[in-house]
Coordinates of C-alpha atoms and ligand atoms in Angstrom, one line a residue:
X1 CA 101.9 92.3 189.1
X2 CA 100.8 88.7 188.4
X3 CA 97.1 90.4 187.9
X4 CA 98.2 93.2 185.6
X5 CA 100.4 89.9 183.7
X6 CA 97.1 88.1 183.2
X7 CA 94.6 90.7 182.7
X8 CA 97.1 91.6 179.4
X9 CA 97.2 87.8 178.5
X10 CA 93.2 87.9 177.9
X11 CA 93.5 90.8 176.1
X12 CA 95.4 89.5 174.1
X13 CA 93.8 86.4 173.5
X14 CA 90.3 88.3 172.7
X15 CA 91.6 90.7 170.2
X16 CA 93.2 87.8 168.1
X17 CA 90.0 85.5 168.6
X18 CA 87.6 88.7 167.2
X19 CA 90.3 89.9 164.3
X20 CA 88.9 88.9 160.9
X21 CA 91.6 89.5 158.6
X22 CA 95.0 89.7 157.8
X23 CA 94.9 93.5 158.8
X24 CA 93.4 93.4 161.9
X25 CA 95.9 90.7 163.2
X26 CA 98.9 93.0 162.4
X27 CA 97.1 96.2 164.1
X28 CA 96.9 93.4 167.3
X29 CA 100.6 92.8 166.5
X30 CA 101.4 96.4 166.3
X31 CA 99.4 97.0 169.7
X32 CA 100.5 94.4 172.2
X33 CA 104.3 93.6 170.2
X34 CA 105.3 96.4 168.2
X35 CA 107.9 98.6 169.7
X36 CA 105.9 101.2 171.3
X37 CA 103.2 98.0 172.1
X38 CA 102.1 97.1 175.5
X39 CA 104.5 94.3 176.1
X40 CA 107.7 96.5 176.0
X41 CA 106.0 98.9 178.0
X42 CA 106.0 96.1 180.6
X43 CA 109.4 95.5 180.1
X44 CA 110.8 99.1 180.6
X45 CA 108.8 98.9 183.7
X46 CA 110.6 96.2 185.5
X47 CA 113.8 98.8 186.4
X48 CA 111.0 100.4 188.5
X49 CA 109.9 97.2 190.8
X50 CA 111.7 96.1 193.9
X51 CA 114.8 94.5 193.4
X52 CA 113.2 91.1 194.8
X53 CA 110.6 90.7 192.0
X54 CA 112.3 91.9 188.8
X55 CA 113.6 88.5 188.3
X56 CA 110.5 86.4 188.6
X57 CA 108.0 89.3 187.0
X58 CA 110.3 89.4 183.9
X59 CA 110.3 85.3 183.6
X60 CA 106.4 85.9 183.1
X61 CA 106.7 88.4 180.6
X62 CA 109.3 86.7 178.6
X63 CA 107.0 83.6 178.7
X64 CA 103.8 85.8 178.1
X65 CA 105.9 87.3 175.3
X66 CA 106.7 83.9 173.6
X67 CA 103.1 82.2 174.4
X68 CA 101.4 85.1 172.7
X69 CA 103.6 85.6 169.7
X70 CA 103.1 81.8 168.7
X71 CA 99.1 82.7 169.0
X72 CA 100.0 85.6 166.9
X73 CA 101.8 83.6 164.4
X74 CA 99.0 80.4 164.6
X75 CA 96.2 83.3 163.5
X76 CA 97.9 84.6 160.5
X77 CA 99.4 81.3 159.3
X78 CA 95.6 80.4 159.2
X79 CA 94.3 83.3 157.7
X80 CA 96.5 83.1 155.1
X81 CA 95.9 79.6 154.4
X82 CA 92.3 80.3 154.5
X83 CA 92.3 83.1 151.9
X84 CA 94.4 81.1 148.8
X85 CA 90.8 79.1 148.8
X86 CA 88.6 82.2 149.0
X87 CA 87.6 84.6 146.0
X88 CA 87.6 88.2 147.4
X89 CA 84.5 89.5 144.8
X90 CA 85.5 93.1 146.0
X91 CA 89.1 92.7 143.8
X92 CA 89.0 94.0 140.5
X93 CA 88.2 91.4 137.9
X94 CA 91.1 90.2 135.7
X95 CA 90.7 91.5 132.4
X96 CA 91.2 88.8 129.5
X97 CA 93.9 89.8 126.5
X98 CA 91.8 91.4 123.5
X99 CA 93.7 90.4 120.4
X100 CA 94.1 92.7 117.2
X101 CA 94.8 92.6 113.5
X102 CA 98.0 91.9 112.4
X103 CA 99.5 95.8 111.0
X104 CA 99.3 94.4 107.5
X105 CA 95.8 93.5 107.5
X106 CA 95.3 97.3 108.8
X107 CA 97.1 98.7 106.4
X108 CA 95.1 96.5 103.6
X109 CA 91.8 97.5 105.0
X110 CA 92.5 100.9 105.1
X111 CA 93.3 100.9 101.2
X112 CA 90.4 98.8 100.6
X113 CA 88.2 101.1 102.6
X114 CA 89.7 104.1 100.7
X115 CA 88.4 102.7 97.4
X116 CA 85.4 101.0 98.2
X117 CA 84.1 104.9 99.3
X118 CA 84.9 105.9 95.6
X119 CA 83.1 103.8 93.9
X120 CA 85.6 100.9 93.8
X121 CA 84.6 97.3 94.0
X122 CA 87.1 94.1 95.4
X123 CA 88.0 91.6 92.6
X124 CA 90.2 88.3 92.9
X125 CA 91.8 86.1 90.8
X126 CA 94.1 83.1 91.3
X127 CA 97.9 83.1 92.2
X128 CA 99.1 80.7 90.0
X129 CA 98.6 82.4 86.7
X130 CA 99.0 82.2 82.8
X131 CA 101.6 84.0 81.3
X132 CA 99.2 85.4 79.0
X133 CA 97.4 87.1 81.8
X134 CA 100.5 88.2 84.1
X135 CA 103.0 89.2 81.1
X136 CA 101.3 88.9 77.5
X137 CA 98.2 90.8 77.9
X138 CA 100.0 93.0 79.9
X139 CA 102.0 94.6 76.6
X140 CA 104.9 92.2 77.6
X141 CA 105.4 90.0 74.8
X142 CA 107.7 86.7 75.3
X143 CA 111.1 88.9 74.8
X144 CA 110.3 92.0 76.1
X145 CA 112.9 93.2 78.4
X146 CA 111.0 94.3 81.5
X147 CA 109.8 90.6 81.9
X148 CA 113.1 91.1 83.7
X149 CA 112.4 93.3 86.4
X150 CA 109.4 91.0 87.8
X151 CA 111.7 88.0 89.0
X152 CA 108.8 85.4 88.1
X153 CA 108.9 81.9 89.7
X154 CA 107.9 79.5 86.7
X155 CA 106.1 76.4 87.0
X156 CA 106.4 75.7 83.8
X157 CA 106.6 77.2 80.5
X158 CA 103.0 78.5 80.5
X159 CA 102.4 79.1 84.2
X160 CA 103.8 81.2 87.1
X161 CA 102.8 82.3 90.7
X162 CA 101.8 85.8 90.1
X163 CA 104.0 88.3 90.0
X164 CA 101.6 91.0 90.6
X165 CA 98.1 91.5 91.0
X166 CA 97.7 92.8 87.6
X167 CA 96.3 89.5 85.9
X168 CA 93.0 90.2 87.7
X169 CA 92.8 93.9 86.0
X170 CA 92.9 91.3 82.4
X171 CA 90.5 88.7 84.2
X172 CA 87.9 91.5 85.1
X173 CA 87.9 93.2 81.8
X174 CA 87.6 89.8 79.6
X175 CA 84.0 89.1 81.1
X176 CA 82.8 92.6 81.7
X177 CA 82.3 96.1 79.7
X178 CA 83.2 99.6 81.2
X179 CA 82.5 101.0 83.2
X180 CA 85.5 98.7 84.7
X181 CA 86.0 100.3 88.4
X182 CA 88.0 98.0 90.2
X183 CA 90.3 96.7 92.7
X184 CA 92.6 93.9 92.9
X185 CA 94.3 93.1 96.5
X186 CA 96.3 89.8 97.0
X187 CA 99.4 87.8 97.2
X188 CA 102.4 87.8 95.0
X189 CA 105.3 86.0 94.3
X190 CA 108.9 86.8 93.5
X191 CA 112.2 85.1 93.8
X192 CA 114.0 88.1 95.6
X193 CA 116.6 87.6 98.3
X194 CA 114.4 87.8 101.8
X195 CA 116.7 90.5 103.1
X196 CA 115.6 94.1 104.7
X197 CA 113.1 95.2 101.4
X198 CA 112.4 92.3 99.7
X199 CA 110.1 89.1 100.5
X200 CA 109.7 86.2 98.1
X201 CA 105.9 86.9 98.8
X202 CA 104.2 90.0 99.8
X203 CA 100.8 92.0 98.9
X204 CA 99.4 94.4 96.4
X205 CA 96.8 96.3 96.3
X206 CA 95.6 97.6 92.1
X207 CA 93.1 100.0 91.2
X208 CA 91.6 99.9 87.7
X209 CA 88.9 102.3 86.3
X210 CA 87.9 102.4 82.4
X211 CA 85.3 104.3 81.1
X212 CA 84.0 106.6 78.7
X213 CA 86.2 110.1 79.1
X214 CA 88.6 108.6 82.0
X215 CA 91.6 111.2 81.9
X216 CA 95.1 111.9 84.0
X217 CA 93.7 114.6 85.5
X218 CA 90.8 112.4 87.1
X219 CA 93.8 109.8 88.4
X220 CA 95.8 112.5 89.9
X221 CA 93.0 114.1 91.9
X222 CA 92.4 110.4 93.3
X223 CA 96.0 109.9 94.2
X224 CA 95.8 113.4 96.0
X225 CA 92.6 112.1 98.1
X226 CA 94.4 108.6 98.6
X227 CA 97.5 110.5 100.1
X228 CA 95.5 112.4 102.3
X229 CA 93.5 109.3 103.5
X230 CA 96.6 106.7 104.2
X231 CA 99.5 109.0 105.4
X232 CA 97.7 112.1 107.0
X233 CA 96.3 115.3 105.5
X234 CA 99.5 117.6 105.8
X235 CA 101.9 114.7 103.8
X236 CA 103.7 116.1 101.0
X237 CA 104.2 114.1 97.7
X238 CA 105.1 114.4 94.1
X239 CA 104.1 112.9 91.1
X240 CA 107.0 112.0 88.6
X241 CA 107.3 110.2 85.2
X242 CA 107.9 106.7 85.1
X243 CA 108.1 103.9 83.0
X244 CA 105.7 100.5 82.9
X245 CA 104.8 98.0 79.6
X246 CA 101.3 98.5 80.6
X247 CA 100.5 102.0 81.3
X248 CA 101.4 105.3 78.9
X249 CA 101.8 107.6 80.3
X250 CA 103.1 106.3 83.3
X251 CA 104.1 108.0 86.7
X252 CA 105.0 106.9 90.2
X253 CA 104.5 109.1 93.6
X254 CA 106.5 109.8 96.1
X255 CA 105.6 111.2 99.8
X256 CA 108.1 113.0 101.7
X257 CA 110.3 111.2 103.9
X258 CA 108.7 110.5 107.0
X259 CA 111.9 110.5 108.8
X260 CA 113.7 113.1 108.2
X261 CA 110.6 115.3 106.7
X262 CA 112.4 115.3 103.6
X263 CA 115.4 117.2 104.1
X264 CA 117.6 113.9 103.3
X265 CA 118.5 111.2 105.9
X266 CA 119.2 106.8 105.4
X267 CA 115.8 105.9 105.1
X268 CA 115.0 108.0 102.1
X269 CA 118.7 107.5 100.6
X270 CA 119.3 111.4 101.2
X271 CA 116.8 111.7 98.5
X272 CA 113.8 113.5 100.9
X273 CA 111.4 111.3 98.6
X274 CA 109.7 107.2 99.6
X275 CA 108.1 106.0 96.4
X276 CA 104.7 104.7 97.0
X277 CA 103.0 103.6 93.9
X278 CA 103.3 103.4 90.2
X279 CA 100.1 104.5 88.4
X280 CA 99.5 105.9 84.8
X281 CA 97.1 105.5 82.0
X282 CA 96.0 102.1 80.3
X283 CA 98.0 101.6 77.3
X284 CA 95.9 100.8 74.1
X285 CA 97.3 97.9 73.3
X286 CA 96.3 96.8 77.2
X287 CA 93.0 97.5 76.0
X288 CA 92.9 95.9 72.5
X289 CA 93.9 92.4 74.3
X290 CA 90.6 92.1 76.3
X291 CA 88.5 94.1 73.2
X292 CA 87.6 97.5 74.6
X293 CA 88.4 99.8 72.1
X294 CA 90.7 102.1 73.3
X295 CA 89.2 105.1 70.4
X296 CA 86.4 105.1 72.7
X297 CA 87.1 104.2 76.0
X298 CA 90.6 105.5 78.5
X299 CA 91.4 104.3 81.9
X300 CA 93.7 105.0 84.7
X301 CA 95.6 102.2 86.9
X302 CA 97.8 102.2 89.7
X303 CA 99.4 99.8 92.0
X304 CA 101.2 99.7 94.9
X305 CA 102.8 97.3 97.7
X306 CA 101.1 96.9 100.8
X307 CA 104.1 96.0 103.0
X308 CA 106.3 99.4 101.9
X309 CA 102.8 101.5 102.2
X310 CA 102.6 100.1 105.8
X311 CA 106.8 100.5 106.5
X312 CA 106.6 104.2 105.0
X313 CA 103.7 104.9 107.2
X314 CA 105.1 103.3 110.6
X315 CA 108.4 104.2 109.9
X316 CA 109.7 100.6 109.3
X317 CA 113.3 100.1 107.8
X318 CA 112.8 96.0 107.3
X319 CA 110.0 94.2 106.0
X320 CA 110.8 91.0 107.7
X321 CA 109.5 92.2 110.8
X322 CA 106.2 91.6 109.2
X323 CA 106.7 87.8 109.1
X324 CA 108.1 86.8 112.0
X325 CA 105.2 87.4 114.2
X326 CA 107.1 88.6 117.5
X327 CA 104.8 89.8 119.8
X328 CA 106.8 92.9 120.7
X329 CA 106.4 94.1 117.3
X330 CA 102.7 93.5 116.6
X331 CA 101.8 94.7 120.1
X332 CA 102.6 98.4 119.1
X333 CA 99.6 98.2 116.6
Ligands
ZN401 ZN1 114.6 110.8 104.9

């Protein structure tokens, strides 16, 4: 019995000496000391021996049993020592985070992109402004009451930040003659609460074209290209008379809710309508204040917020998501 003790002993020892990895030591374990393995095989065997040798035959296997399951243990503490240093090249490779523009840069270039493939070119301006150029020129005189409704942050009596992009639309006009087919993205300021729809500063995007023969008609078939482009071609809208200083006649649009689809729900204030823009034609005395004489030439305008474009298109109820740059936000983009 001491032979057949042995014999399994160098077994042993061979298969863990030639076993390479991690998987071939546990098919050795599985073999020799898993429960159907050759060592308990030995042990229901000893109820079969002569009484006189059970004792001393299951002594050797118990210590054959221990011996070997240290060896076991010695291999696969080395292996896995050995592996933390080694690089497997047949793992697949870890792939680095791509980053990704931030939703309102999206949103901005998909605008831009809109107009640049009519015919549009980008102008800037400055965001500390005159108020010549953000109110005057504008058809806003000193006490004219919509001054109101912009919420201006004065530097001093002359000079604001921006309250909208507008000044450029002047700026542009001042140094060059229609054709005048612009637009004016950028920064704006306003002393709003920061609270669910207002920010103190957000982003515009304007439009501006002048020209010989520019009429409504033209500025409505954009808008209807412009919806179609931004919010999908199956979006619903409607066009409906407004009022600004600077535009006559003046109209805003409105695309149905994307919530509820327009049958009334929070978000849209039961009203089945998210207003987008505000557009209408140049007023003539808009046009008197740079010299373009508004017997011979018209123009359309329209201007809209980037943040509520992006919030009506993602279906987001609170701008200051925008701002505070969690990563679980801007990841969905
Ligand atoms: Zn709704």
């Amino acid at each position: 019995m001491q032979e057949r003790l042995n014999k399994l002993e160098r077994e042993i020892r061979e298969s863990l000496e030639s076993a390479r990895d991690v998987a071939s030591l546990e098919a050795v374990r599985v073999k020799y000391f898993g429960r159907k393995g050759e060592i308990n095989r030995l042990f229901k065997e000893i109820a079969q021996l002569a009484a006189g040798e059970r004792k001393s035959f299951g002594e050797s296997l118990n210590r054959l049993k221990q011996d070997m399951t240290r060896e076991l243990e010695k291999c696969l503490q080395g292996r896995e020592d050995k592996s933390e240093g080694e690089i497997d090249l047949l793992l697949p490779g870890k792939m680095p985070p791509v980053g990704h523009f931030h939703p309102l840069t999206q949103v901005f270039e998909q605008i831009i992109t809109f107009f640049r493939s009519y015919g549009f070119t980008v102008e800037t301006g400055p965001e500390i402004e005159y108020d010549w150029y953000n109110f005057g020129a504008l058809n806003m005189a000193h006490d004219h009451p919509a001054r109101d409704m912009f919420s201006s942050f004065f530097i001093k009596d002359d000079l604001l930040l921006r309250s909208h992009t507008s000044p450029v639309q002047i700026r542009t006009m001042e140094k060059q003659k229609p054709p005048v087919k612009i637009i004016c993205p950028g920064r704006c300021y306003r002393y709003d609460a920061f609270d669910a729809s207002h920010s103190p500063v957000f982003h515009q995007v304007e439009a501006l074209y002048v020209d010989t023969g520019v009429s409504f008609g033209e500025l409505k078939w954009l808008l209807n290209e412009f919806v179609r482009h931004i919010f999908g071609p199956k979006t619903k809208y409607q066009l409906r008379p407004s009022f600004f200083p600077f535009t006559e006649p003046s109209g805003e649009l409105a695309v149905s809710c994307i919530v509820c689809g327009g049958t009334g729900c929070s978000v849209c204030g039961s009203s089945g309508w998210l207003e987008v823009l505000g557009c209408g034609m140049v007023h003539p005395n808009v046009l008197k204040n740079v010299r373009i004489p508004p017997g011979k030439y018209s123009g359309y305008a329209l201007g809209m917020g980037v943040e509520r474009v992006a919030m009506i298109k993602y279906v987001i109820d609170d701008i200051r998501v925008f701002y505070e740059n969690d990563v679980r936000f801007l990841e969905q983009f």
